[in-house]
CSV table of N, CA and C in Angstrom, one decimal:
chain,number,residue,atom,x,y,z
A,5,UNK,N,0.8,-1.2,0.0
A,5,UNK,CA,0.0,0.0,0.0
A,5,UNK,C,0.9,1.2,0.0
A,6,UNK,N,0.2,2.1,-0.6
A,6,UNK,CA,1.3,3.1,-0.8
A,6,UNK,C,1.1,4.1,-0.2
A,7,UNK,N,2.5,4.6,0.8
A,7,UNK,CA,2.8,5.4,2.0
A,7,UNK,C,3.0,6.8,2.0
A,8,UNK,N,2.5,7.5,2.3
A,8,UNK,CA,2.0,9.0,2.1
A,8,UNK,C,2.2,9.5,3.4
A,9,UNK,N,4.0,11.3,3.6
A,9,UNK,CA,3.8,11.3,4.8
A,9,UNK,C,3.1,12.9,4.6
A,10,UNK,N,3.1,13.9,5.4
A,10,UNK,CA,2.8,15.1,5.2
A,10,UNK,C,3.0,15.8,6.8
A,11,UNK,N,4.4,16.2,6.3
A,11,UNK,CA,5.0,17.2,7.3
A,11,UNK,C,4.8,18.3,7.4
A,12,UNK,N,4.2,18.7,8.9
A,12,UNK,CA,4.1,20.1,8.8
A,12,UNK,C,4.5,20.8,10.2
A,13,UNK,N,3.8,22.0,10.5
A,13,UNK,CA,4.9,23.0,11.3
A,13,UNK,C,3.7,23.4,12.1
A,14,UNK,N,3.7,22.7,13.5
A,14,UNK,CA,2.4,23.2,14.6
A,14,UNK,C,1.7,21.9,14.4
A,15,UNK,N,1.1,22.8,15.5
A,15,UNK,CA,-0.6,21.6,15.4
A,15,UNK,C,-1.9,22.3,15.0
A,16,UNK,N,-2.7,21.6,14.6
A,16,UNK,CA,-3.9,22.1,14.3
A,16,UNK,C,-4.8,22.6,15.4
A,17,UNK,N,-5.3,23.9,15.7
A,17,UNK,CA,-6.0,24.1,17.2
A,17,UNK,C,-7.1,23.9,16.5
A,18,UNK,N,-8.0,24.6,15.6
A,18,UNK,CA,-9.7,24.3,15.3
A,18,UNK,C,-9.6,23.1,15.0
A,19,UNK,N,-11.3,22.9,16.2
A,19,UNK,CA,-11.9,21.7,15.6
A,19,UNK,C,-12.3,21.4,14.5
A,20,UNK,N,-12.9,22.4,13.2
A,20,UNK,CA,-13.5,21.9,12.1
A,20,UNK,C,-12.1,21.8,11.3
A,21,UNK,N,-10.9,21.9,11.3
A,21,UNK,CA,-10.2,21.8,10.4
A,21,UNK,C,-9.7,20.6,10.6
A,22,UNK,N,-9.5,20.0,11.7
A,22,UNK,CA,-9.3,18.5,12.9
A,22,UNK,C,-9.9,17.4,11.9
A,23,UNK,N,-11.1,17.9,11.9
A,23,UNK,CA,-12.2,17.1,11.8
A,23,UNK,C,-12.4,17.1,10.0
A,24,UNK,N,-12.1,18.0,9.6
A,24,UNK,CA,-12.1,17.7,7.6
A,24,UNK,C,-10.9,16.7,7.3
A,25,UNK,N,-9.9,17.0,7.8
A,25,UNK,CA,-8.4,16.7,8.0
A,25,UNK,C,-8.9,15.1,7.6
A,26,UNK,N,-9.5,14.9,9.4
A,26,UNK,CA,-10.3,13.1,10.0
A,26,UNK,C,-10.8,12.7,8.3
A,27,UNK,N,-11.6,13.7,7.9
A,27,UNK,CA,-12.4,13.3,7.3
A,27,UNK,C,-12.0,12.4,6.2
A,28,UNK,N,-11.0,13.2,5.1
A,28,UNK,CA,-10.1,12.9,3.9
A,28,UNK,C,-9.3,11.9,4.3
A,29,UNK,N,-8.5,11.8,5.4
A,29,UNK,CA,-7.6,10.8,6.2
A,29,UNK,C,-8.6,9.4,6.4
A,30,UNK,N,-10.0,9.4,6.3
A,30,UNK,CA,-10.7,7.9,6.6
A,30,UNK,C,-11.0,7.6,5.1
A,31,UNK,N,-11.0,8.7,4.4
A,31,UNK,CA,-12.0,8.6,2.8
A,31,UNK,C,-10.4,7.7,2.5
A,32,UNK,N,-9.2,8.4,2.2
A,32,UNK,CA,-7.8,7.8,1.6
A,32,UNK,C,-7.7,6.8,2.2
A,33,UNK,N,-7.8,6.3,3.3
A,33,UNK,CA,-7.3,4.8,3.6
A,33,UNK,C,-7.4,3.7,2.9
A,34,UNK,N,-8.3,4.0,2.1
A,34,UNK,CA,-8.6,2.1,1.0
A,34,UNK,C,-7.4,2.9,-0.1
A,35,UNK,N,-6.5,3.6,-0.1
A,35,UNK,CA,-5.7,3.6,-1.2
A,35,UNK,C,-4.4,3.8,-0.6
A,36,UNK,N,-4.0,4.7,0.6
A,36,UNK,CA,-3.3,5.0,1.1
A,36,UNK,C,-2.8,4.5,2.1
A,37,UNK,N,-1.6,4.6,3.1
A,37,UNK,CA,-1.4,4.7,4.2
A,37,UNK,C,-1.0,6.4,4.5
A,38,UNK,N,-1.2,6.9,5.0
A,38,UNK,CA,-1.5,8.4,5.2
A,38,UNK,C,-1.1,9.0,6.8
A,39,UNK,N,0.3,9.5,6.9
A,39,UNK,CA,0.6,9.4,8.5
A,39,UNK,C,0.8,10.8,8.4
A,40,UNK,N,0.6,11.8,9.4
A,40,UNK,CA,0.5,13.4,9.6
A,40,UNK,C,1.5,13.5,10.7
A,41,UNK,N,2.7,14.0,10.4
A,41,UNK,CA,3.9,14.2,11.0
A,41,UNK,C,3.9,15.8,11.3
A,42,UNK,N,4.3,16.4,12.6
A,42,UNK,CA,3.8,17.6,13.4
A,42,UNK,C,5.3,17.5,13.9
A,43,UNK,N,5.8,18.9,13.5
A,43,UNK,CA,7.2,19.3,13.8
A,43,UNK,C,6.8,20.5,14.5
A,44,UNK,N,7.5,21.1,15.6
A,44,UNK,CA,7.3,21.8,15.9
A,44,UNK,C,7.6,23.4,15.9
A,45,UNK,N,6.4,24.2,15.8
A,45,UNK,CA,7.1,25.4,15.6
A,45,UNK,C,8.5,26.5,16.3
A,46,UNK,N,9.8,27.0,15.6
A,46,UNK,CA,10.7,27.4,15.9
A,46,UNK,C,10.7,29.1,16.2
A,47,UNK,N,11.3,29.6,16.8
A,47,UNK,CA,12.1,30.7,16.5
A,47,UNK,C,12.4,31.4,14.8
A,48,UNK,N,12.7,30.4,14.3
A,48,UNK,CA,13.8,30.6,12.9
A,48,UNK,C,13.2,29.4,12.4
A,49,UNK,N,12.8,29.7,11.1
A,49,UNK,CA,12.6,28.7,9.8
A,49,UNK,C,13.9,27.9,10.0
A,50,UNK,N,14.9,28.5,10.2
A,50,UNK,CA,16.4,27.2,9.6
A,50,UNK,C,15.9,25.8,10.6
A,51,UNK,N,15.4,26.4,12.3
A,51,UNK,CA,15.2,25.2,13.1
A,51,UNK,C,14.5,24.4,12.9
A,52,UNK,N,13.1,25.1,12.4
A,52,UNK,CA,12.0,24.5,11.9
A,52,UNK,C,12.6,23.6,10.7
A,53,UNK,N,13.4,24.0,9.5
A,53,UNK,CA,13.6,23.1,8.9
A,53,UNK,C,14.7,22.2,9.4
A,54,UNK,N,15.3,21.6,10.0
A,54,UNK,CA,15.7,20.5,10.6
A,54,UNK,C,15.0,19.6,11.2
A,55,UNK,N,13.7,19.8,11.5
A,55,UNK,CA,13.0,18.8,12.1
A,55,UNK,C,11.9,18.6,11.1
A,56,UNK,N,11.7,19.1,10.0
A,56,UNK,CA,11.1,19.0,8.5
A,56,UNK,C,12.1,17.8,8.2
A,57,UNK,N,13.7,18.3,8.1
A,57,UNK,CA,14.2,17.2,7.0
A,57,UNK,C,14.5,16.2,7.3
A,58,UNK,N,14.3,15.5,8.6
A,58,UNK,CA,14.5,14.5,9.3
A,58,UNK,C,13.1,14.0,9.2
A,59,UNK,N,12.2,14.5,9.6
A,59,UNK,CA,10.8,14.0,9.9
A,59,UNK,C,10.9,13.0,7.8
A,60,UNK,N,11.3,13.9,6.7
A,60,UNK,CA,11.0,13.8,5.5
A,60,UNK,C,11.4,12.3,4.6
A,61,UNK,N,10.8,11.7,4.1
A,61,UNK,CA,11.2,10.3,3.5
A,61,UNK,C,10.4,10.3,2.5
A,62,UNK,N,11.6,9.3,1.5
A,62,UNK,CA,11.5,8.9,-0.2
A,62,UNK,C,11.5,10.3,-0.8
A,63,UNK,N,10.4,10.3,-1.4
A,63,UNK,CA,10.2,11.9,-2.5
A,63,UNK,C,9.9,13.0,-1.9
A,64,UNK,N,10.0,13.8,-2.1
A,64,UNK,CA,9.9,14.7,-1.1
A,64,UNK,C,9.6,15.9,-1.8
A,65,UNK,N,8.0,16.4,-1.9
A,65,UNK,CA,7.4,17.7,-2.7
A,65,UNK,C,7.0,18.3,-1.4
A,66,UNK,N,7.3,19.9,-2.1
A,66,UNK,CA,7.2,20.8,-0.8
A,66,UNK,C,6.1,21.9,-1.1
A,67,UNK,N,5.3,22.4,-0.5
A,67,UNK,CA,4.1,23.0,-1.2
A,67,UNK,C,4.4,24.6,-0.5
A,68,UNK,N,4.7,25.3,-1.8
A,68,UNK,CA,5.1,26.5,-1.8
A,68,UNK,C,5.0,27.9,-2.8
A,69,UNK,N,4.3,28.8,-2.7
A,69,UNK,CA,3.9,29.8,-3.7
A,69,UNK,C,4.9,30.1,-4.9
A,70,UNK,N,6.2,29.7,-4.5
A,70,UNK,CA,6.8,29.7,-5.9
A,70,UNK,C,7.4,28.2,-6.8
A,71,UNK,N,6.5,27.2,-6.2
A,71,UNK,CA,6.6,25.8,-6.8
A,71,UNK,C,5.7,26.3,-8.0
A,72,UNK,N,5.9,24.8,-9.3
A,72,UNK,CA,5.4,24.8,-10.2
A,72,UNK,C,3.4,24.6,-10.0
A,73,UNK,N,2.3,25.2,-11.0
A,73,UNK,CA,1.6,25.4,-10.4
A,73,UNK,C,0.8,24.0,-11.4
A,74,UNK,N,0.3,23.2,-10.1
A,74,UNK,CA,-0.5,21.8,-10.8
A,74,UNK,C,-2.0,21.4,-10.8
A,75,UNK,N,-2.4,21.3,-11.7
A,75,UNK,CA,-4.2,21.0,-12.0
A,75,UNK,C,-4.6,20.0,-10.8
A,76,UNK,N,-5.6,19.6,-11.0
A,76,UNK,CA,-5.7,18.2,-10.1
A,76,UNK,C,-5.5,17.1,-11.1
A,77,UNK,N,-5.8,17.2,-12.2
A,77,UNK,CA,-5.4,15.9,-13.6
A,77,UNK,C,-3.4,16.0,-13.0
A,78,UNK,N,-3.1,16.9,-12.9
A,78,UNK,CA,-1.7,16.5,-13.2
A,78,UNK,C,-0.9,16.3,-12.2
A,79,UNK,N,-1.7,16.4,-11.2
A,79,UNK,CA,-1.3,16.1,-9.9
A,79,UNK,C,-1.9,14.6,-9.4
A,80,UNK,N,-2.7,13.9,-10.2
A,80,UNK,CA,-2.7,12.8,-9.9
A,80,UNK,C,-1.6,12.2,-10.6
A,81,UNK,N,-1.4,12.8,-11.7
A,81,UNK,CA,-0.7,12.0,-12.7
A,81,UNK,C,0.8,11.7,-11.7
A,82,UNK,N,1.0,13.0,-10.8
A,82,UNK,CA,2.6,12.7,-10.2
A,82,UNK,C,1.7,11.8,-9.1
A,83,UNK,N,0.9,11.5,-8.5
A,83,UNK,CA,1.1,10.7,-7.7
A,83,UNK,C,0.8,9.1,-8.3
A,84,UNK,N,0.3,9.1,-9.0
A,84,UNK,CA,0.5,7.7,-10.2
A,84,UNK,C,1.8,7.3,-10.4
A,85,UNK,N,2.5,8.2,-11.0
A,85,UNK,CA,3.9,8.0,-11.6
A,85,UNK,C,5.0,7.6,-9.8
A,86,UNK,N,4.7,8.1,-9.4
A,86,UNK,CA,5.2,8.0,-7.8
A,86,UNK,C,4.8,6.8,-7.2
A,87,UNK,N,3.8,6.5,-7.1
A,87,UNK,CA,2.9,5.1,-6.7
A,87,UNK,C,3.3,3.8,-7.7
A,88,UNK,N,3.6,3.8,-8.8
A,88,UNK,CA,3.6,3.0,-9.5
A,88,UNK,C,5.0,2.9,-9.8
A,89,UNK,N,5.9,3.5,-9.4
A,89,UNK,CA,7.2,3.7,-8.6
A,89,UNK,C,8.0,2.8,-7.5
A,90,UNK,N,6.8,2.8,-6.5
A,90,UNK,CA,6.8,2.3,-5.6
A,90,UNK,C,7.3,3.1,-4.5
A,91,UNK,N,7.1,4.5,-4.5
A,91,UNK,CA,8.0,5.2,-4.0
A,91,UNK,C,7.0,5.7,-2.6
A,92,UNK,N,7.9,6.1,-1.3
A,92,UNK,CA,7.2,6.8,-0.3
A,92,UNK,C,6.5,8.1,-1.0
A,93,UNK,N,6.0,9.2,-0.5
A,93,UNK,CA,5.7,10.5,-1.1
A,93,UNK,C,5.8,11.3,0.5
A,94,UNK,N,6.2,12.2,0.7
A,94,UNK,CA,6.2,13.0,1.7
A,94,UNK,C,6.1,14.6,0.6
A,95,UNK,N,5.1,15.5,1.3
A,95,UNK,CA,4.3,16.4,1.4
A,95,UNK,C,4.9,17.4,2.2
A,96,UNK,N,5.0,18.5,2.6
A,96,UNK,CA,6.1,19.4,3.5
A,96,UNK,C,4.8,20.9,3.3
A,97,UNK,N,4.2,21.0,4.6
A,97,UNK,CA,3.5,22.2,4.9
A,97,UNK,C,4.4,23.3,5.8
A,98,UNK,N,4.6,24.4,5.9
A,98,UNK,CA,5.5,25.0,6.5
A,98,UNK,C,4.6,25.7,7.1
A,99,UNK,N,5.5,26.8,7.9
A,99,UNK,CA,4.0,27.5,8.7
A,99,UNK,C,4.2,28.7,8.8
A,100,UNK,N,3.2,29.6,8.9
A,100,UNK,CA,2.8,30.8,9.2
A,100,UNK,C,3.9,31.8,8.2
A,101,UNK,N,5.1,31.2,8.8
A,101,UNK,CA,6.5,32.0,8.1
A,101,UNK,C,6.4,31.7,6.4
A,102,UNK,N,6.7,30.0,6.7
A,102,UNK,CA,6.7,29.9,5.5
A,102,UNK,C,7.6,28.5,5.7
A,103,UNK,N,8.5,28.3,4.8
A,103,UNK,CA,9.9,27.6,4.5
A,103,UNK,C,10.8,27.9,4.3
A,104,UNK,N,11.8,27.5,5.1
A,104,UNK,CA,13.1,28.0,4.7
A,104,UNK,C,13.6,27.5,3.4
A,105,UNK,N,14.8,28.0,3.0
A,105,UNK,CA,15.3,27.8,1.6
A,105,UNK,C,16.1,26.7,1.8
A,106,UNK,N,16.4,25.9,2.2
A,106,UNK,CA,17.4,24.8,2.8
A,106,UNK,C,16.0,23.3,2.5
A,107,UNK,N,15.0,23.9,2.9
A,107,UNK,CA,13.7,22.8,2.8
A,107,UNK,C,13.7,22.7,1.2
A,108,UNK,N,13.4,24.0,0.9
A,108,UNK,CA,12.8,24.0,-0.6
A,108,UNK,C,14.0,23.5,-1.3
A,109,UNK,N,15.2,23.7,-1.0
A,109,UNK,CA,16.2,23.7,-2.0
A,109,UNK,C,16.5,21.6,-1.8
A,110,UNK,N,16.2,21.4,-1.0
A,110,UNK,CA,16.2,19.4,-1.0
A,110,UNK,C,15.3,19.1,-1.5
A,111,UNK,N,14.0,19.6,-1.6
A,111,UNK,CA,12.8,19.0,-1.7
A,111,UNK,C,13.3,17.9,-3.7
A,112,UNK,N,12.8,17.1,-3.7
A,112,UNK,CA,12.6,16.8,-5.2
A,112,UNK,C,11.9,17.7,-6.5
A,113,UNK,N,10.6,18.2,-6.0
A,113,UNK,CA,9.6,18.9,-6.3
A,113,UNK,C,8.9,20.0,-5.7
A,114,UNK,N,8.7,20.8,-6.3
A,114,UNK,CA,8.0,21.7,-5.3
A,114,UNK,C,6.6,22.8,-6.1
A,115,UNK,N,5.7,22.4,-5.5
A,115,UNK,CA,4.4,22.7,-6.2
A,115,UNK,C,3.4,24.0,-5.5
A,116,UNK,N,2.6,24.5,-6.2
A,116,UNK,CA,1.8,25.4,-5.7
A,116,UNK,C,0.1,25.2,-5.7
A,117,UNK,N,-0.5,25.5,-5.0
A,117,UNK,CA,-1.8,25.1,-5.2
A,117,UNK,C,-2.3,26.7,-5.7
A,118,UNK,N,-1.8,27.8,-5.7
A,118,UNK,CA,-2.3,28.9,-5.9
A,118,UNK,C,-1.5,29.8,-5.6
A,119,UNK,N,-1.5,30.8,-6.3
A,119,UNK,CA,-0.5,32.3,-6.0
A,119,UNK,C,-1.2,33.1,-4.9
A,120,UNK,N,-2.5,32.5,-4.4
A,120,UNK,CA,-3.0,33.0,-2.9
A,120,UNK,C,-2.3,32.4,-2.1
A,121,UNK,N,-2.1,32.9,-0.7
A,121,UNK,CA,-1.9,32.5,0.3
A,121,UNK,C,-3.1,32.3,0.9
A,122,UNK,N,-2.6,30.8,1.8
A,122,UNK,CA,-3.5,29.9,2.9
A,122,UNK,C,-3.3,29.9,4.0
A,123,UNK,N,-4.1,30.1,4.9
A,123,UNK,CA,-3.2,29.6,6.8
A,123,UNK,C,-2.7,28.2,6.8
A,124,UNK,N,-1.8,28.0,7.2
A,124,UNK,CA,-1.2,26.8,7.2
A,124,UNK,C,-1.9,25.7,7.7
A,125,UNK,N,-2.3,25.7,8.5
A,125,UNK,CA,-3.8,24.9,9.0
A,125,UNK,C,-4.9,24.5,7.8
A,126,UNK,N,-5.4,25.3,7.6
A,126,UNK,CA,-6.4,25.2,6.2
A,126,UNK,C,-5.5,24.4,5.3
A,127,UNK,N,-4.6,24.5,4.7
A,127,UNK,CA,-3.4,24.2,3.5
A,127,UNK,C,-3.7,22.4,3.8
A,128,UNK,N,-3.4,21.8,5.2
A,128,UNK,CA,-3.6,20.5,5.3
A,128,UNK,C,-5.2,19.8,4.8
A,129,UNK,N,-5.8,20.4,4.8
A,129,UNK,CA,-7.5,20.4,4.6
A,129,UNK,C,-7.0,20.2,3.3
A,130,UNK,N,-6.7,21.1,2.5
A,130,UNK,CA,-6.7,21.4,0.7
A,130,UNK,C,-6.0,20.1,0.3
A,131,UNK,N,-4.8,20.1,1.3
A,131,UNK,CA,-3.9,18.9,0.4
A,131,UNK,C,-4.1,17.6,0.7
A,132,UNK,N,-5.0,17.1,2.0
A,132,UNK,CA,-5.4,15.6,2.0
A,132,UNK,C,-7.0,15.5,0.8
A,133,UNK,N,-7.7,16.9,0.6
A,133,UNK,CA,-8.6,16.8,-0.3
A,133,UNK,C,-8.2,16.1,-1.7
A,134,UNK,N,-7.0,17.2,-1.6
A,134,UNK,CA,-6.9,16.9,-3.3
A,134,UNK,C,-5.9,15.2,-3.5
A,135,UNK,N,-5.2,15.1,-2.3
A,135,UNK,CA,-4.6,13.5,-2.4
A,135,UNK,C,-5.9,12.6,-3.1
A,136,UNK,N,-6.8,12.6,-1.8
A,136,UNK,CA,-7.9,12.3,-2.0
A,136,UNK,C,-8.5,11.9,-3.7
A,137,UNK,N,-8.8,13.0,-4.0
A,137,UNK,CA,-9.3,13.5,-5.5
A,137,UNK,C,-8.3,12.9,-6.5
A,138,UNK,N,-7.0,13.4,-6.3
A,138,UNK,CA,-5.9,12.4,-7.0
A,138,UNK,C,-6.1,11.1,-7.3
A,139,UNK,N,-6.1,9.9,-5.8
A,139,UNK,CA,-6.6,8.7,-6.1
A,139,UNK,C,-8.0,8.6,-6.8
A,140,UNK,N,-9.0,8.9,-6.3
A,140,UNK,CA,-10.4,8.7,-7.2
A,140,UNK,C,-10.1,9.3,-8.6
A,141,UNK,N,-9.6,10.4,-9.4
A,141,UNK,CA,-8.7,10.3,-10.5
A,141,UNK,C,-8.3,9.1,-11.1
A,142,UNK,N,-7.4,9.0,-10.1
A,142,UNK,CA,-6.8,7.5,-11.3
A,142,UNK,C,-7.3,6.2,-10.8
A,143,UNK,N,-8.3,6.2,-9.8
A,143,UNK,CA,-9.6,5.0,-9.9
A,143,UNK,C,-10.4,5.0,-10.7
A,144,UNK,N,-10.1,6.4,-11.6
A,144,UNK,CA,-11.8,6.2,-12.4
A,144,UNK,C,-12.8,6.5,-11.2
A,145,UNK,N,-12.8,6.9,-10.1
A,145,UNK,CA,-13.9,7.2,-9.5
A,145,UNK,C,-14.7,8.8,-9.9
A,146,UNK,N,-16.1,8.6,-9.3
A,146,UNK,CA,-16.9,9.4,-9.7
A,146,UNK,C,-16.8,10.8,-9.3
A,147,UNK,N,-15.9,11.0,-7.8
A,147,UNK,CA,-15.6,12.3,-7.0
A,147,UNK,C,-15.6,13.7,-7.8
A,148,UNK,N,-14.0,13.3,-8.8
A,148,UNK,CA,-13.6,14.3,-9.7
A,148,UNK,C,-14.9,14.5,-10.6
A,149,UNK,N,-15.4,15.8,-11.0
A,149,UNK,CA,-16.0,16.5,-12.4
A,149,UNK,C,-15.2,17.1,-13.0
């Protein structure tokens, strides 16, 4: 089964974001293994990123306003090609600040969901959705319009 991590910076305090989070994380399980890795917020992005790059295994895309910018068709396609790979995938949410340049600069890939900015919190909502949407993508399921 293929192993999905998604590193990020804090914890989530709202309940409704908790709880969408829950939600996507029960929907992915018939496709995924899907673990939520919670590094803790620093002083300095550099600290923060050391407990990012340790926490980080196999491929490693980092989600950032100046990553390349991906549909959801083409964003399944990388986790197809990744999956069919055989490959871990780890996911990198950074926080409030942002990412340091030491994260972004190891990452393998680095993607944008939009030239808006997100709270970091919300951002995990978006990106277990679209995982989500990814696999039913390349199930042929009915989710995606």
């Amino acid at each position: 089964m293929q192993k999905i991590y998604i590193v990020c910076v804090g914890k989530i305090k709202e309940d409704f974001y908790r709880s969408a989070v829950q939600e996507y994380l029960k929907r992915l399980s018939r496709f995924a293994k899907v673990e939520i890795i919670e590094v803790p917020e620093n002083k300095t992005l550099e600290k923060e990123a050391e407990g990012i790059l340790r926490a980080s295994k196999g491929y490693v895309i980092a989600l950032c306003i100046e990553g390349r910018k991906v549909s959801s068709e083409s964003f399944a396609a990388d986790i197809k090609r990744l999956t069919d790979k055989g490959e871990d995938i780890t996911f990198i949410i950074g926080s409030s600040c942002g990412l340091a340049q030491s994260v972004k600069g190891k990452a393998d890939d680095r993607i944008s969901f939009s030239d808006m900015t997100f709270p970091h919190q919300l951002m995990r909502v978006i990106l277990t959705e679209q995982i989500y949407r990814a696999f039913m993508i390349i199930s042929g399921g009915e989710y995606h319009k």
